[in-house]
PDB file of C-alpha atoms in Angstrom:
ATOM      1  CA  SER A   1     -17.356  -0.333 -43.758  1.00 34.00           C
ATOM      2  CA  LEU A   2     -15.634  -2.640 -45.739  1.00 33.00           C
ATOM      3  CA  PRO A   3     -13.945  -5.540 -44.487  1.00 38.00           C
ATOM      4  CA  ARG A   4      -9.916  -6.194 -44.056  1.00 42.00           C
ATOM      5  CA  ARG A   5      -8.175  -6.761 -47.725  1.00 41.00           C
ATOM      6  CA  PRO A   6      -6.310 -10.665 -47.263  1.00 42.00           C
ATOM      7  CA  ARG A   7      -3.318 -10.617 -49.137  1.00 44.00           C
ATOM      8  CA  GLY A   8      -4.778 -10.837 -52.995  1.00 43.00           C
ATOM      9  CA  ARG A   9      -5.029  -7.941 -55.063  1.00 47.00           C
ATOM     10  CA  PRO A  10      -8.061  -5.690 -56.445  1.00 45.00           C
ATOM     11  CA  THR A  11      -9.459  -5.461 -59.535  1.00 44.00           C
ATOM     12  CA  ARG A  12      -7.553  -3.395 -62.389  1.00 50.00           C
ATOM     13  CA  HIS A  13     -10.859  -3.177 -64.097  1.00 51.00           C
ATOM     14  CA  GLY A  14     -12.095   0.039 -62.720  1.00 53.00           C
ATOM     15  CA  HIS A  15     -14.944  -1.024 -60.421  1.00 62.00           C
ATOM     16  CA  SER A  16     -15.632  -0.479 -56.860  1.00 80.00           C
ATOM     17  CA  TYR A  17     -15.165  -2.905 -54.414  1.00 83.00           C
ATOM     18  CA  ALA A  18     -19.107  -3.282 -53.873  1.00 85.00           C
ATOM     19  CA  ASP A  19     -19.502  -3.835 -57.983  1.00 88.00           C
ATOM     20  CA  THR A  20     -16.470  -6.463 -58.394  1.00 90.00           C
ATOM     21  CA  ARG A  21     -18.024  -8.912 -55.785  1.00 93.00           C
ATOM     22  CA  GLU A  22     -21.051  -8.530 -57.518  1.00 93.00           C
ATOM     23  CA  LEU A  23     -20.146  -9.290 -60.510  1.00 93.00           C
ATOM     24  CA  LEU A  24     -18.118 -12.461 -59.353  1.00 95.00           C
ATOM     25  CA  ILE A  25     -21.695 -13.751 -57.429  1.00 95.00           C
ATOM     26  CA  ARG A  26     -23.470 -13.156 -60.441  1.00 94.00           C
ATOM     27  CA  ARG A  27     -20.470 -14.984 -62.954  1.00 93.00           C
ATOM     28  CA  GLY A  28     -20.514 -16.958 -59.699  1.00 92.00           C
ATOM     29  CA  THR A  29     -24.406 -18.371 -60.372  1.00 93.00           C
ATOM     30  CA  GLU A  30     -24.616 -18.577 -63.707  1.00 92.00           C
ATOM     31  CA  LEU A  31     -21.767 -21.277 -63.632  1.00 91.00           C
ATOM     32  CA  LEU A  32     -22.976 -22.978 -60.848  1.00 90.00           C
ATOM     33  CA  THR A  33     -26.221 -23.023 -62.508  1.00 90.00           C
ATOM     34  CA  GLU A  34     -24.722 -24.850 -65.428  1.00 89.00           C
ATOM     35  CA  ARG A  35     -22.078 -27.345 -63.942  1.00 85.00           C
ATOM     36  CA  GLY A  36     -22.159 -27.219 -59.977  1.00 83.00           C
ATOM     37  CA  VAL A  37     -19.925 -26.397 -57.482  1.00 86.00           C
ATOM     38  CA  SER A  38     -17.744 -29.321 -57.874  1.00 84.00           C
ATOM     39  CA  ALA A  39     -16.761 -28.738 -61.545  1.00 83.00           C
ATOM     40  CA  THR A  40     -17.189 -24.842 -61.696  1.00 85.00           C
ATOM     41  CA  ALA A  41     -13.320 -22.799 -60.643  1.00 87.00           C
ATOM     42  CA  LEU A  42     -12.633 -19.992 -59.104  1.00 88.00           C
ATOM     43  CA  ASP A  43      -9.890 -19.310 -61.609  1.00 88.00           C
ATOM     44  CA  GLU A  44     -12.345 -19.019 -63.954  1.00 88.00           C
ATOM     45  CA  VAL A  45     -14.855 -16.881 -62.603  1.00 91.00           C
ATOM     46  CA  LEU A  46     -12.400 -14.460 -61.434  1.00 90.00           C
ATOM     47  CA  LYS A  47     -10.611 -14.582 -65.047  1.00 89.00           C
ATOM     48  CA  SER A  48     -14.683 -13.858 -66.727  1.00 87.00           C
ATOM     49  CA  VAL A  49     -14.929 -10.922 -64.873  1.00 87.00           C
ATOM     50  CA  GLY A  50     -11.469  -9.106 -65.445  1.00 87.00           C
ATOM     51  CA  VAL A  51     -10.160  -9.971 -61.515  1.00 88.00           C
ATOM     52  CA  PRO A  52      -6.499 -10.755 -61.026  1.00 86.00           C
ATOM     53  CA  LYS A  53      -5.970 -14.451 -60.382  1.00 78.00           C
ATOM     54  CA  GLY A  54      -5.671 -14.705 -56.442  1.00 80.00           C
ATOM     55  CA  SER A  55      -7.154 -12.117 -55.877  1.00 84.00           C
ATOM     56  CA  PHE A  56     -10.862 -14.035 -54.657  1.00 88.00           C
ATOM     57  CA  TYR A  57     -10.334 -13.386 -50.581  1.00 88.00           C
ATOM     58  CA  HIS A  58      -9.945 -10.201 -50.902  1.00 89.00           C
ATOM     59  CA  TYR A  59     -14.158 -10.199 -51.664  1.00 92.00           C
ATOM     60  CA  PHE A  60     -14.873 -13.601 -49.923  1.00 94.00           C
ATOM     61  CA  PRO A  61     -12.915 -15.856 -47.280  1.00 93.00           C
ATOM     62  CA  SER A  62     -13.655 -19.036 -48.766  1.00 91.00           C
ATOM     63  CA  LYS A  63     -15.535 -20.686 -51.509  1.00 89.00           C
ATOM     64  CA  ASP A  64     -17.881 -22.202 -49.172  1.00 92.00           C
ATOM     65  CA  ALA A  65     -18.643 -18.434 -48.743  1.00 94.00           C
ATOM     66  CA  PHE A  66     -18.501 -17.852 -51.537  1.00 94.00           C
ATOM     67  CA  VAL A  67     -21.238 -20.274 -52.734  1.00 93.00           C
ATOM     68  CA  LEU A  68     -23.681 -18.952 -49.661  1.00 95.00           C
ATOM     69  CA  ALA A  69     -23.585 -15.369 -51.596  1.00 96.00           C
ATOM     70  CA  THR A  70     -24.291 -16.832 -54.954  1.00 95.00           C
ATOM     71  CA  LEU A  71     -26.885 -18.731 -53.666  1.00 94.00           C
ATOM     72  CA  ASP A  72     -28.639 -16.274 -51.678  1.00 95.00           C
ATOM     73  CA  SER A  73     -28.388 -14.285 -54.740  1.00 95.00           C
ATOM     74  CA  TYR A  74     -30.483 -16.819 -55.848  1.00 94.00           C
ATOM     75  CA  ALA A  75     -33.066 -17.387 -53.389  1.00 95.00           C
ATOM     76  CA  ALA A  76     -33.570 -13.554 -53.799  1.00 95.00           C
ATOM     77  CA  TYR A  77     -33.763 -13.433 -57.603  1.00 95.00           C
ATOM     78  CA  LEU A  78     -36.649 -16.672 -56.994  1.00 96.00           C
ATOM     79  CA  LEU A  79     -38.284 -15.246 -54.444  1.00 96.00           C
ATOM     80  CA  ARG A  80     -38.995 -12.050 -56.206  1.00 96.00           C
ATOM     81  CA  LYS A  81     -40.163 -13.753 -59.674  1.00 97.00           C
ATOM     82  CA  LEU A  82     -42.640 -15.735 -57.275  1.00 97.00           C
ATOM     83  CA  ASP A  83     -44.028 -13.121 -55.429  1.00 97.00           C
ATOM     84  CA  ARG A  84     -44.187 -11.308 -58.845  1.00 97.00           C
ATOM     85  CA  HIS A  85     -46.046 -14.465 -60.889  1.00 98.00           C
ATOM     86  CA  LEU A  86     -48.636 -15.873 -57.236  1.00 98.00           C
ATOM     87  CA  GLY A  87     -48.810 -12.257 -56.168  1.00 96.00           C
ATOM     88  CA  ASP A  88     -50.964 -11.339 -59.505  1.00 97.00           C
ATOM     89  CA  ALA A  89     -54.518 -10.075 -58.086  1.00 94.00           C
ATOM     90  CA  SER A  90     -55.686 -10.167 -61.739  1.00 97.00           C
ATOM     91  CA  LEU A  91     -55.395 -13.612 -61.748  1.00 98.00           C
ATOM     92  CA  ALA A  92     -57.220 -17.346 -59.973  1.00 98.00           C
ATOM     93  CA  ALA A  93     -54.716 -18.415 -57.178  1.00 97.00           C
ATOM     94  CA  LEU A  94     -54.150 -21.084 -59.398  1.00 97.00           C
ATOM     95  CA  ALA A  95     -53.059 -19.562 -62.888  1.00 98.00           C
ATOM     96  CA  ARG A  96     -51.107 -17.493 -60.717  1.00 98.00           C
ATOM     97  CA  LEU A  97     -48.762 -20.771 -60.083  1.00 98.00           C
ATOM     98  CA  GLN A  98     -49.524 -21.958 -63.898  1.00 98.00           C
ATOM     99  CA  SER A  99     -48.104 -18.419 -64.634  1.00 98.00           C
ATOM    100  CA  PHE A 100     -44.704 -19.420 -62.587  1.00 98.00           C
ATOM    101  CA  VAL A 101     -44.678 -22.204 -64.139  1.00 98.00           C
ATOM    102  CA  ASP A 102     -44.921 -20.464 -68.041  1.00 98.00           C
ATOM    103  CA  ASP A 103     -41.975 -18.318 -66.871  1.00 97.00           C
ATOM    104  CA  ALA A 104     -39.797 -21.349 -65.972  1.00 97.00           C
ATOM    105  CA  CYS A 105     -40.350 -22.966 -68.842  1.00 97.00           C
ATOM    106  CA  ARG A 106     -39.578 -20.213 -71.152  1.00 97.00           C
ATOM    107  CA  GLY A 107     -36.714 -19.808 -68.504  1.00 95.00           C
ATOM    108  CA  VAL A 108     -34.849 -22.950 -69.466  1.00 95.00           C
ATOM    109  CA  GLU A 109     -35.713 -22.438 -73.081  1.00 96.00           C
ATOM    110  CA  ARG A 110     -33.985 -19.359 -73.083  1.00 95.00           C
ATOM    111  CA  PHE A 111     -30.941 -20.804 -71.434  1.00 92.00           C
ATOM    112  CA  ASP A 112     -30.958 -23.795 -73.914  1.00 94.00           C
ATOM    113  CA  PHE A 113     -31.671 -26.203 -70.910  1.00 94.00           C
ATOM    114  CA  THR A 114     -27.676 -24.847 -69.958  1.00 91.00           C
ATOM    115  CA  ARG A 115     -28.938 -23.549 -67.040  1.00 90.00           C
ATOM    116  CA  GLY A 116     -31.246 -25.352 -64.227  1.00 87.00           C
ATOM    117  CA  CYS A 117     -32.024 -24.288 -60.662  1.00 90.00           C
ATOM    118  CA  LEU A 118     -28.974 -23.601 -58.454  1.00 92.00           C
ATOM    119  CA  VAL A 119     -30.570 -24.517 -55.405  1.00 92.00           C
ATOM    120  CA  GLY A 120     -31.532 -27.723 -56.654  1.00 89.00           C
ATOM    121  CA  ASN A 121     -28.327 -28.975 -59.196  1.00 86.00           C
ATOM    122  CA  LEU A 122     -26.330 -27.713 -55.226  1.00 89.00           C
ATOM    123  CA  GLY A 123     -28.681 -30.409 -53.140  1.00 86.00           C
ATOM    124  CA  GLN A 124     -27.111 -32.987 -55.970  1.00 85.00           C
ATOM    125  CA  GLU A 125     -23.892 -32.749 -54.386  1.00 86.00           C
ATOM    126  CA  VAL A 126     -25.408 -32.747 -50.746  1.00 79.00           C
ATOM    127  CA  GLY A 127     -21.861 -34.876 -49.964  1.00 77.00           C
ATOM    128  CA  CYS A 128     -19.915 -32.488 -50.856  1.00 80.00           C
ATOM    129  CA  LEU A 129     -21.575 -29.234 -49.191  1.00 86.00           C
ATOM    130  CA  ASP A 130     -20.550 -27.372 -45.947  1.00 88.00           C
ATOM    131  CA  ALA A 131     -22.578 -27.989 -43.115  1.00 91.00           C
ATOM    132  CA  GLU A 132     -23.355 -24.131 -42.875  1.00 93.00           C
ATOM    133  CA  ILE A 133     -24.743 -24.224 -47.120  1.00 92.00           C
ATOM    134  CA  ARG A 134     -26.888 -27.133 -46.625  1.00 92.00           C
ATOM    135  CA  ARG A 135     -28.794 -25.796 -43.541  1.00 94.00           C
ATOM    136  CA  ARG A 136     -29.345 -22.464 -46.171  1.00 95.00           C
ATOM    137  CA  LEU A 137     -30.907 -24.788 -48.668  1.00 94.00           C
ATOM    138  CA  GLU A 138     -33.085 -26.349 -46.335  1.00 95.00           C
ATOM    139  CA  GLU A 139     -34.558 -22.394 -45.082  1.00 96.00           C
ATOM    140  CA  ILE A 140     -34.766 -21.812 -48.838  1.00 96.00           C
ATOM    141  CA  PHE A 141     -37.176 -24.382 -49.967  1.00 96.00           C
ATOM    142  CA  LEU A 142     -39.097 -23.419 -46.469  1.00 97.00           C
ATOM    143  CA  ALA A 143     -39.384 -19.904 -48.314  1.00 97.00           C
ATOM    144  CA  TRP A 144     -40.169 -20.973 -51.496  1.00 97.00           C
ATOM    145  CA  GLU A 145     -43.041 -23.636 -50.451  1.00 98.00           C
ATOM    146  CA  ALA A 146     -44.297 -20.568 -47.748  1.00 98.00           C
ATOM    147  CA  ARG A 147     -44.879 -18.546 -50.800  1.00 98.00           C
ATOM    148  CA  VAL A 148     -46.760 -21.649 -52.968  1.00 98.00           C
ATOM    149  CA  ALA A 149     -48.638 -22.617 -49.828  1.00 98.00           C
ATOM    150  CA  ASP A 150     -50.205 -18.812 -49.337  1.00 98.00           C
ATOM    151  CA  CYS A 151     -51.138 -18.692 -52.736  1.00 98.00           C
ATOM    152  CA  LEU A 152     -53.213 -21.991 -52.361  1.00 98.00           C
ATOM    153  CA  GLN A 153     -54.821 -21.152 -49.742  1.00 98.00           C
ATOM    154  CA  ASP A 154     -55.725 -18.485 -51.500  1.00 97.00           C
ATOM    155  CA  ALA A 155     -57.318 -21.177 -54.237  1.00 97.00           C
ATOM    156  CA  VAL A 156     -59.068 -22.750 -50.846  1.00 97.00           C
ATOM    157  CA  THR A 157     -60.823 -18.946 -49.524  1.00 97.00           C
ATOM    158  CA  ALA A 158     -61.420 -18.758 -53.262  1.00 97.00           C
ATOM    159  CA  GLY A 159     -63.585 -21.732 -54.119  1.00 96.00           C
ATOM    160  CA  GLU A 160     -60.874 -23.219 -56.543  1.00 96.00           C
ATOM    161  CA  LEU A 161     -59.973 -26.270 -53.462  1.00 97.00           C
ATOM    162  CA  PRO A 162     -62.093 -27.839 -51.330  1.00 95.00           C
ATOM    163  CA  ALA A 163     -61.580 -26.774 -47.568  1.00 95.00           C
ATOM    164  CA  GLY A 164     -59.632 -28.633 -45.470  1.00 94.00           C
ATOM    165  CA  THR A 165     -57.161 -28.699 -48.107  1.00 96.00           C
ATOM    166  CA  ASP A 166     -53.817 -28.963 -46.312  1.00 97.00           C
ATOM    167  CA  CYS A 167     -52.118 -26.509 -48.655  1.00 98.00           C
ATOM    168  CA  ALA A 168     -48.656 -26.539 -46.849  1.00 98.00           C
ATOM    169  CA  GLY A 169     -48.404 -29.900 -47.472  1.00 97.00           C
ATOM    170  CA  LEU A 170     -49.133 -30.106 -51.638  1.00 98.00           C
ATOM    171  CA  SER A 171     -46.567 -27.022 -51.358  1.00 98.00           C
ATOM    172  CA  HIS A 172     -43.719 -29.356 -50.050  1.00 98.00           C
ATOM    173  CA  ALA A 173     -45.102 -32.270 -52.732  1.00 97.00           C
ATOM    174  CA  PHE A 174     -44.490 -29.599 -55.364  1.00 98.00           C
ATOM    175  CA  TRP A 175     -41.023 -28.701 -54.985  1.00 97.00           C
ATOM    176  CA  ILE A 176     -40.123 -31.960 -54.097  1.00 96.00           C
ATOM    177  CA  GLY A 177     -41.147 -32.819 -57.883  1.00 97.00           C
ATOM    178  CA  TRP A 178     -40.781 -30.167 -59.358  1.00 97.00           C
ATOM    179  CA  GLU A 179     -36.519 -30.218 -58.405  1.00 95.00           C
ATOM    180  CA  GLY A 180     -37.010 -33.396 -60.388  1.00 95.00           C
ATOM    181  CA  ALA A 181     -39.202 -32.217 -63.418  1.00 97.00           C
ATOM    182  CA  ILE A 182     -36.466 -29.447 -64.434  1.00 96.00           C
ATOM    183  CA  LEU A 183     -33.547 -32.028 -63.749  1.00 93.00           C
ATOM    184  CA  ARG A 184     -35.341 -34.280 -66.410  1.00 96.00           C
ATOM    185  CA  ALA A 185     -36.188 -31.221 -68.561  1.00 97.00           C
ATOM    186  CA  ARG A 186     -32.363 -30.397 -68.841  1.00 94.00           C
ATOM    187  CA  LEU A 187     -31.368 -34.175 -69.693  1.00 94.00           C
ATOM    188  CA  MET A 188     -34.038 -34.263 -72.616  1.00 96.00           C
ATOM    189  CA  ARG A 189     -33.758 -30.912 -73.467  1.00 96.00           C
ATOM    190  CA  SER A 190     -37.688 -30.390 -73.904  1.00 98.00           C
ATOM    191  CA  THR A 191     -40.028 -28.891 -70.978  1.00 98.00           C
ATOM    192  CA  GLU A 192     -42.159 -31.240 -71.063  1.00 98.00           C
ATOM    193  CA  PRO A 193     -41.321 -33.219 -68.253  1.00 97.00           C
ATOM    194  CA  MET A 194     -42.139 -29.847 -66.608  1.00 98.00           C
ATOM    195  CA  ARG A 195     -45.807 -29.271 -67.802  1.00 98.00           C
ATOM    196  CA  ALA A 196     -46.355 -32.769 -67.382  1.00 98.00           C
ATOM    197  CA  PHE A 197     -45.491 -32.751 -63.340  1.00 98.00           C
ATOM    198  CA  PHE A 198     -47.738 -29.748 -63.355  1.00 98.00           C
ATOM    199  CA  SER A 199     -51.126 -31.064 -64.962  1.00 97.00           C
ATOM    200  CA  LEU A 200     -50.507 -34.079 -62.255  1.00 97.00           C
ATOM    201  CA  PHE A 201     -49.921 -32.274 -59.548  1.00 97.00           C
ATOM    202  CA  THR A 202     -53.256 -29.560 -60.517  1.00 95.00           C
ATOM    203  CA  ALA A 203     -55.250 -32.729 -61.640  1.00 94.00           C
ATOM    204  CA  ALA A 204     -54.213 -33.967 -57.543  1.00 92.00           C
ATOM    205  CA  LEU A 205     -55.362 -30.918 -56.289  1.00 90.00           C
ATOM    206  CA  ARG A 206     -59.229 -31.423 -57.389  1.00 78.00           C
TER     207      ARG A 206
END
């Protein structure tokens, strides 16, 4: 069942409630990925998808709820991407991780370095985030770490990495460094920091 309609008019462009809500999440994800929470105005999000001003609470109970919805959407998107690359049985385990990195580099280039990682961007605004958003950010990082740890464990099983390799610890270190590399790449408008980090990471595995 749909939630009760708070004050505010629904959209006039003919989309259903679910379609319009998805459009708002998609546009919000784009803007939050580029600018973060503080610099993203709800009115701009609404206007960009043709939703009347004042109708925001028809779709979300609060701005924090909206941010959480965009966060969940982005996290699911990246998990699918990780699963596609890290689960590619046609490649050796470490080559799968290289494939993910190469795809990420192409992604930031495609958007001309205007977009980074939504989770990393929000993490930089931790001082102004609701506790529930901070908790969700950590959950997402843990899920991503688990995917990379599994890939590294596959590398151990295949003999690419030594037995006894701390796959969980290395995955934790990967995501800490990877988020910083993306930030630097946007500053430099170059994927060199991302590739340099990954080269150092893989060298440290041996």
